[in-house]
Amino acid sequence: MRDTRGMAEVHQADVERAADLQRAADVERAGAGQPDAGWADRVRRLAAERGAVILAHNYQRPEIQEVADHVGDSLALARLAAASSAPVIVLCGVYFMAETAKILAPDRTVLIPDARAGCSLADSITVEQLVGWKAEHPGAAVVAYVNTSAEVKAEADVCCTSANAAEIVSALPASREVLFLPDQFLGAHVRRVTGRENLHVWAGECHVHAGISPQALRDAAAANPEAELFVHPECGCSTSALWQAGTGDLPAERTRVLSTGGMLAAARSTRAPAVLVATEIGMLHQLRKANPAVRWEPVNPHASCHYMKMITAEALERSLRDGTTEVNVAPEIAARARHAVEAMIATGPAPVAASAR
């Protein structure tokens, strides 16, 4: 059974979120043009002058990925932020990623090119809701997906990413209840992998991944019988994908549920002529670079995160030129969150990140 706490709040936020997404879409369209020929050189010069390292998430626009020093998933970016000696970290991603970098590197200046780049999944649980949930399950271990605010992380025992969530949950005492938040699809995946019955899952979701439906996956697989399927565990189709693979509705030997870092590692070794990818479409840029011999196709070509795409070429250049926008986390919140985040980066697979330069 899945906990449904949080679902009412998720639905109540739909109207507000739709307005936010429309505003974000307007920003995306306004910055959708390709940067001029000298843009990358200016960005690199400004970064050198500021002593900045540029970290970009796999879902960023291609031009942002290409100019970044490193590109990776949330786990890789967190590890890179913690290990970096650069005095300035420019995080090209969404706001919780920049907060995570600041938690891990409190003595460094952390910039995000557009502070409005939020996350619908992170917004699906507040610290007040988490405190109330913990009160209903005294003694439970709280496992917070990295897609959460700094305040929520401060209430967690350990954070995780899609790359190491199952491993982190498996390491907890089997008799201890676990509160997993906020992604219901990743939580269902972790429960299935670990076989854990005492895992309670918050009913949050990423609006982009939730929009990749089981029907879209079935249709794409039927139209491309030679293709492998790479499915992100945040997707609304991830649970049904493995169930359908078990029943034979999808090819079991070619259906894989992977983090974005896992997708990149698998891309380098696949021998399939084509791969259907169920995640945000920005991931296709790195996959195509990793193995250009493969035909990479999105399951849903409209699965674009408007928040991720708010980091435009213009915004990055302005951030480096003007030092905007600096991200700060209250010291007492950062101190409480740091243990949970450091446990996350110490667990799981070796980082899979690309150096763009």
Coordinates of C-alpha atoms in Angstrom, one line a residue:
M1 CA 0.0 0.0 0.0
R2 CA 1.2 3.5 -0.7
D3 CA 0.7 6.4 1.6
T4 CA -1.5 9.0 0.0
R5 CA -0.6 11.9 2.3
G6 CA 0.5 14.8 0.2
M7 CA -1.7 13.9 -2.8
A8 CA -4.3 16.5 -1.8
E9 CA -1.6 19.2 -1.6
V10 CA -0.2 18.0 -5.0
H11 CA -3.6 18.4 -6.7
Q12 CA -4.4 21.7 -5.0
A13 CA -1.1 23.0 -6.4
D14 CA -2.0 22.0 -10.0
V15 CA -3.5 25.4 -10.9
E16 CA -0.6 27.4 -9.5
R17 CA 1.9 25.0 -11.0
A18 CA 0.3 25.3 -14.5
A19 CA 0.6 29.1 -14.2
D20 CA 4.3 28.7 -13.1
L21 CA 4.9 26.4 -16.0
Q22 CA 3.4 28.8 -18.5
R23 CA 5.6 31.6 -17.2
A24 CA 8.6 29.3 -17.4
A25 CA 7.6 28.3 -21.0
D26 CA 7.5 32.0 -21.9
V27 CA 11.1 32.3 -20.6
E28 CA 12.1 29.2 -22.5
R29 CA 10.8 30.5 -25.8
A30 CA 12.4 33.9 -25.2
G31 CA 15.8 32.3 -24.8
A32 CA 15.4 29.5 -27.2
G33 CA 17.7 31.0 -29.9
Q34 CA 21.2 29.8 -30.3
P35 CA 23.9 32.0 -28.7
D36 CA 26.2 34.0 -30.9
A37 CA 29.5 32.6 -32.1
G38 CA 31.6 34.3 -29.4
W39 CA 29.4 33.3 -26.5
A40 CA 31.3 30.2 -25.4
D41 CA 34.6 32.1 -25.4
R42 CA 33.1 34.9 -23.3
V43 CA 31.6 32.5 -20.8
R44 CA 34.9 30.7 -20.4
R45 CA 36.8 34.0 -20.0
L46 CA 34.4 35.2 -17.4
A47 CA 34.6 31.9 -15.6
A48 CA 38.4 32.1 -15.5
E49 CA 38.3 35.7 -14.3
R50 CA 35.9 34.7 -11.4
G51 CA 37.7 31.5 -10.6
A52 CA 34.4 29.6 -11.3
V53 CA 33.7 26.0 -12.1
I54 CA 30.5 25.5 -14.2
L55 CA 28.5 22.4 -13.3
A56 CA 25.5 21.4 -15.5
H57 CA 22.8 18.8 -15.1
N58 CA 22.1 16.3 -17.8
Y59 CA 18.7 18.0 -18.5
Q60 CA 20.2 21.4 -19.4
R61 CA 20.1 22.9 -22.9
P62 CA 22.8 21.5 -25.2
E63 CA 24.8 24.8 -25.3
I64 CA 24.9 24.9 -21.5
Q65 CA 26.2 21.3 -21.4
E66 CA 28.8 22.0 -24.0
V67 CA 30.3 25.0 -22.2
A68 CA 30.2 23.5 -18.7
D69 CA 33.3 22.1 -17.0
H70 CA 31.3 19.0 -15.9
V71 CA 27.9 17.5 -16.8
G72 CA 26.2 14.9 -14.7
D73 CA 23.3 13.7 -12.7
S74 CA 22.4 15.0 -9.2
L75 CA 24.7 12.6 -7.4
A76 CA 27.7 13.4 -9.7
L77 CA 27.1 17.2 -9.3
A78 CA 26.9 16.9 -5.5
R79 CA 30.2 15.0 -5.4
L80 CA 31.8 17.5 -7.8
A81 CA 30.7 20.4 -5.7
A82 CA 32.0 18.8 -2.5
A83 CA 35.4 18.0 -4.1
S84 CA 35.9 21.2 -6.0
S85 CA 38.5 23.7 -4.9
A86 CA 37.1 26.5 -7.1
P87 CA 36.1 29.6 -5.1
V88 CA 32.9 29.9 -7.1
I89 CA 30.5 27.2 -8.2
V90 CA 28.0 28.0 -10.9
L91 CA 25.2 25.4 -10.8
C92 CA 23.3 25.1 -14.1
G93 CA 20.3 23.2 -12.9
V94 CA 17.4 23.9 -10.6
Y95 CA 17.4 25.6 -7.2
F96 CA 17.6 22.6 -4.9
M97 CA 20.8 21.5 -6.7
A98 CA 22.4 24.9 -6.0
E99 CA 21.3 24.6 -2.3
T100 CA 22.9 21.1 -2.1
A101 CA 26.1 22.5 -3.5
K102 CA 26.1 25.2 -0.9
I103 CA 25.4 22.7 1.9
L104 CA 28.4 20.7 0.8
A105 CA 30.7 23.7 0.1
P106 CA 29.6 26.4 2.7
D107 CA 32.9 28.3 2.3
R108 CA 32.4 28.7 -1.5
T109 CA 30.2 31.1 -3.4
V110 CA 27.5 29.3 -5.2
L111 CA 25.6 30.9 -8.1
I112 CA 22.6 29.9 -10.0
P113 CA 22.0 31.7 -13.3
D114 CA 18.2 32.0 -12.7
A115 CA 16.9 31.7 -9.2
R116 CA 13.4 31.1 -10.5
A117 CA 14.4 27.6 -11.7
G118 CA 12.4 25.6 -9.3
C119 CA 11.2 21.9 -9.1
S120 CA 7.7 20.6 -9.0
L121 CA 8.8 17.5 -7.2
A122 CA 10.7 19.5 -4.5
D123 CA 7.6 21.6 -4.1
S124 CA 5.4 18.6 -3.4
I125 CA 6.5 18.4 0.3
T126 CA 7.1 21.1 2.8
V127 CA 9.1 20.9 6.0
E128 CA 5.9 21.4 8.0
Q129 CA 4.3 18.4 6.2
L130 CA 7.4 16.3 6.9
V131 CA 7.5 17.2 10.6
G132 CA 3.9 16.1 10.9
W133 CA 4.5 12.8 9.0
K134 CA 7.5 12.1 11.3
A135 CA 5.2 12.6 14.3
E136 CA 2.9 9.9 13.0
H137 CA 5.8 7.4 12.7
P138 CA 8.1 8.0 15.7
G139 CA 11.4 6.4 15.2
A140 CA 11.1 5.9 11.5
A141 CA 14.2 6.6 9.3
V142 CA 13.6 9.5 6.9
V143 CA 15.1 9.0 3.4
A144 CA 14.8 12.2 1.4
Y145 CA 15.3 12.2 -2.4
V146 CA 17.8 14.9 -3.3
N147 CA 14.9 16.7 -5.1
T148 CA 13.9 18.5 -1.9
S149 CA 14.5 21.8 -0.2
A150 CA 17.3 22.4 2.3
E151 CA 14.8 22.6 5.1
V152 CA 13.4 19.2 4.2
K153 CA 16.9 17.7 4.0
A154 CA 17.6 19.1 7.5
E155 CA 14.8 16.9 8.8
A156 CA 16.1 13.7 7.0
D157 CA 18.3 11.0 8.3
V158 CA 19.8 10.4 4.9
C159 CA 19.4 11.8 1.3
C160 CA 19.5 9.7 -1.9
T161 CA 19.4 10.0 -5.6
S162 CA 17.8 7.7 -8.1
A163 CA 21.3 6.1 -8.6
N164 CA 21.6 5.0 -4.9
A165 CA 18.1 5.0 -3.4
A166 CA 17.7 1.3 -3.2
E167 CA 21.2 0.8 -1.8
I168 CA 20.6 3.4 0.9
V169 CA 17.2 1.9 2.0
S170 CA 18.7 -1.6 2.0
A171 CA 21.4 -0.5 4.4
L172 CA 18.8 0.6 7.1
P173 CA 17.9 -2.0 9.7
A174 CA 15.1 -4.2 8.3
S175 CA 12.9 -3.8 11.4
R176 CA 12.9 0.0 11.2
E177 CA 10.1 1.9 9.4
V178 CA 11.2 4.1 6.6
L179 CA 9.6 7.3 5.3
F180 CA 10.6 7.8 1.7
L181 CA 9.9 11.2 0.1
P182 CA 8.8 12.8 -2.0
D183 CA 8.6 10.8 -5.3
Q184 CA 6.0 8.2 -5.3
F185 CA 7.3 6.4 -8.5
L186 CA 10.9 6.2 -7.2
G187 CA 9.5 5.1 -3.9
A188 CA 7.5 2.3 -5.6
H189 CA 10.6 1.3 -7.5
V190 CA 12.7 1.1 -4.2
R191 CA 10.0 -0.9 -2.4
R192 CA 9.9 -3.4 -5.3
V193 CA 13.7 -3.7 -5.5
T194 CA 14.2 -4.0 -1.7
G195 CA 11.1 -6.0 -1.0
R196 CA 10.6 -3.8 2.0
E197 CA 7.0 -3.8 3.4
N198 CA 7.6 -1.1 6.1
L199 CA 8.5 1.6 3.5
H200 CA 6.0 4.4 3.5
V201 CA 6.0 6.6 0.4
W202 CA 5.0 10.2 0.0
A203 CA 2.7 10.9 -2.9
G204 CA 4.7 13.5 -4.8
E205 CA 5.8 13.5 -8.4
C206 CA 7.8 15.3 -11.0
H207 CA 5.4 16.8 -13.5
V208 CA 7.6 16.0 -16.4
H209 CA 8.3 12.3 -15.6
A210 CA 4.8 11.7 -14.5
G211 CA 3.7 12.8 -17.9
I212 CA 5.6 9.9 -19.6
S213 CA 2.8 7.3 -19.6
P214 CA 2.7 3.5 -19.7
Q215 CA 0.7 3.7 -22.9
A216 CA 3.4 6.0 -24.6
L217 CA 6.0 3.4 -23.6
R218 CA 4.0 0.5 -25.0
D219 CA 3.4 2.4 -28.2
A220 CA 7.0 3.4 -28.7
A221 CA 8.2 -0.2 -28.0
A222 CA 5.7 -1.7 -30.4
A223 CA 6.8 0.8 -33.1
N224 CA 10.5 0.0 -32.5
P225 CA 10.8 -3.7 -31.8
E226 CA 14.6 -3.7 -32.1
A227 CA 15.1 -0.9 -29.5
E228 CA 16.2 -1.1 -25.9
L229 CA 14.2 0.8 -23.3
F230 CA 15.9 3.1 -20.8
V231 CA 13.3 4.2 -18.2
H232 CA 14.0 6.7 -15.3
P233 CA 12.5 5.5 -12.0
E234 CA 10.7 8.9 -11.5
C235 CA 8.6 8.2 -14.6
G236 CA 4.9 7.4 -14.2
C237 CA 5.6 4.4 -16.5
S238 CA 8.5 2.9 -14.5
T239 CA 6.4 0.6 -12.3
S240 CA 4.2 -0.7 -15.1
A241 CA 7.3 -1.1 -17.3
L242 CA 8.8 -3.7 -15.1
W243 CA 5.4 -5.4 -14.6
Q244 CA 4.8 -5.4 -18.4
A245 CA 8.3 -6.8 -18.9
G246 CA 7.4 -9.6 -16.5
T247 CA 4.2 -10.4 -18.4
G248 CA 5.8 -10.2 -21.8
D249 CA 4.1 -7.0 -22.9
L250 CA 7.5 -5.4 -23.0
P251 CA 10.8 -7.1 -23.9
A252 CA 12.2 -8.0 -20.5
E253 CA 15.8 -8.4 -21.8
R254 CA 15.7 -4.9 -23.2
T255 CA 13.8 -3.0 -20.5
R256 CA 16.0 -1.2 -18.0
V257 CA 15.1 1.2 -15.2
L258 CA 18.1 3.5 -14.7
S259 CA 19.1 6.8 -13.2
T260 CA 20.5 9.3 -15.7
G261 CA 24.0 8.4 -14.6
G262 CA 23.1 4.8 -15.2
M263 CA 21.7 5.6 -18.6
L264 CA 25.0 7.3 -19.6
A265 CA 27.0 4.3 -18.4
A266 CA 24.7 1.9 -20.2
A267 CA 24.9 4.0 -23.4
R268 CA 28.6 3.4 -23.7
S269 CA 28.2 -0.4 -23.9
T270 CA 24.8 -1.0 -25.6
R271 CA 24.9 -2.9 -28.9
A272 CA 21.2 -2.1 -29.7
P273 CA 20.6 -0.2 -32.9
A274 CA 18.1 2.1 -31.2
V275 CA 17.2 3.1 -27.6
L276 CA 14.0 4.6 -26.4
V277 CA 14.5 6.9 -23.5
A278 CA 11.9 7.7 -20.9
T279 CA 13.2 10.8 -19.1
E280 CA 13.5 14.5 -19.7
I281 CA 14.7 15.1 -23.3
G282 CA 17.8 17.1 -22.3
M283 CA 19.4 13.7 -21.5
L284 CA 19.5 12.8 -25.2
H285 CA 22.4 15.2 -25.8
Q286 CA 24.8 13.3 -23.6
L287 CA 23.5 9.9 -24.7
R288 CA 24.1 10.8 -28.4
K289 CA 27.6 12.0 -27.6
A290 CA 28.3 8.8 -25.6
N291 CA 27.3 6.5 -28.5
P292 CA 26.6 8.3 -31.8
A293 CA 26.1 4.9 -33.6
V294 CA 22.9 4.4 -31.7
R295 CA 19.6 6.0 -32.7
W296 CA 18.3 7.7 -29.5
E297 CA 14.6 8.5 -29.3
P298 CA 12.5 10.0 -26.6
V299 CA 9.4 8.1 -25.5
N300 CA 7.7 11.4 -25.1
P301 CA 9.3 14.2 -27.2
H302 CA 7.4 16.8 -25.2
A303 CA 9.0 15.7 -21.8
S304 CA 10.9 19.0 -21.4
C305 CA 11.4 20.6 -18.0
H306 CA 10.7 24.3 -18.4
Y307 CA 12.5 25.0 -15.1
M308 CA 15.7 23.3 -16.3
K309 CA 15.5 25.3 -19.6
M310 CA 15.3 28.6 -17.7
I311 CA 19.1 28.4 -17.5
T312 CA 19.7 30.1 -20.9
A313 CA 22.9 31.2 -22.6
E314 CA 22.2 34.8 -21.7
A315 CA 21.5 33.9 -18.0
L316 CA 24.7 32.0 -17.6
E317 CA 26.8 34.8 -19.1
R318 CA 25.0 37.4 -16.9
S319 CA 25.6 35.2 -13.9
L320 CA 29.3 35.1 -14.5
R321 CA 29.6 38.7 -15.4
D322 CA 27.5 40.1 -12.5
G323 CA 27.9 37.4 -9.8
T324 CA 24.2 36.6 -9.8
T325 CA 22.3 35.0 -8.2
E326 CA 24.1 33.9 -5.1
V327 CA 22.6 31.0 -3.2
N328 CA 22.7 30.9 0.6
V329 CA 21.5 28.4 3.1
A330 CA 21.0 29.4 6.8
P331 CA 24.0 27.9 8.7
E332 CA 21.8 26.0 11.2
I333 CA 19.8 24.4 8.4
A334 CA 22.9 23.6 6.4
A335 CA 24.6 22.0 9.4
R336 CA 21.6 19.7 10.0
A337 CA 21.3 18.8 6.3
R338 CA 25.0 18.2 5.7
H339 CA 25.1 14.8 7.5
A340 CA 22.2 13.5 5.3
V341 CA 23.7 14.8 2.1
E342 CA 27.2 13.6 2.9
A343 CA 25.8 10.1 3.5
M344 CA 24.2 10.3 0.1
I345 CA 27.4 11.2 -1.8
A346 CA 29.3 8.4 0.1
T347 CA 27.0 5.7 -1.2
G348 CA 26.4 4.2 -4.6
P349 CA 28.1 3.9 -7.9
A350 CA 31.2 5.8 -9.0
P351 CA 30.3 9.2 -10.5
V352 CA 29.3 9.2 -14.2
A353 CA 30.0 12.7 -15.4
A354 CA 31.1 14.2 -18.6
S355 CA 33.8 16.9 -18.9
A356 CA 32.5 19.1 -21.6
R357 CA 35.8 20.9 -22.2

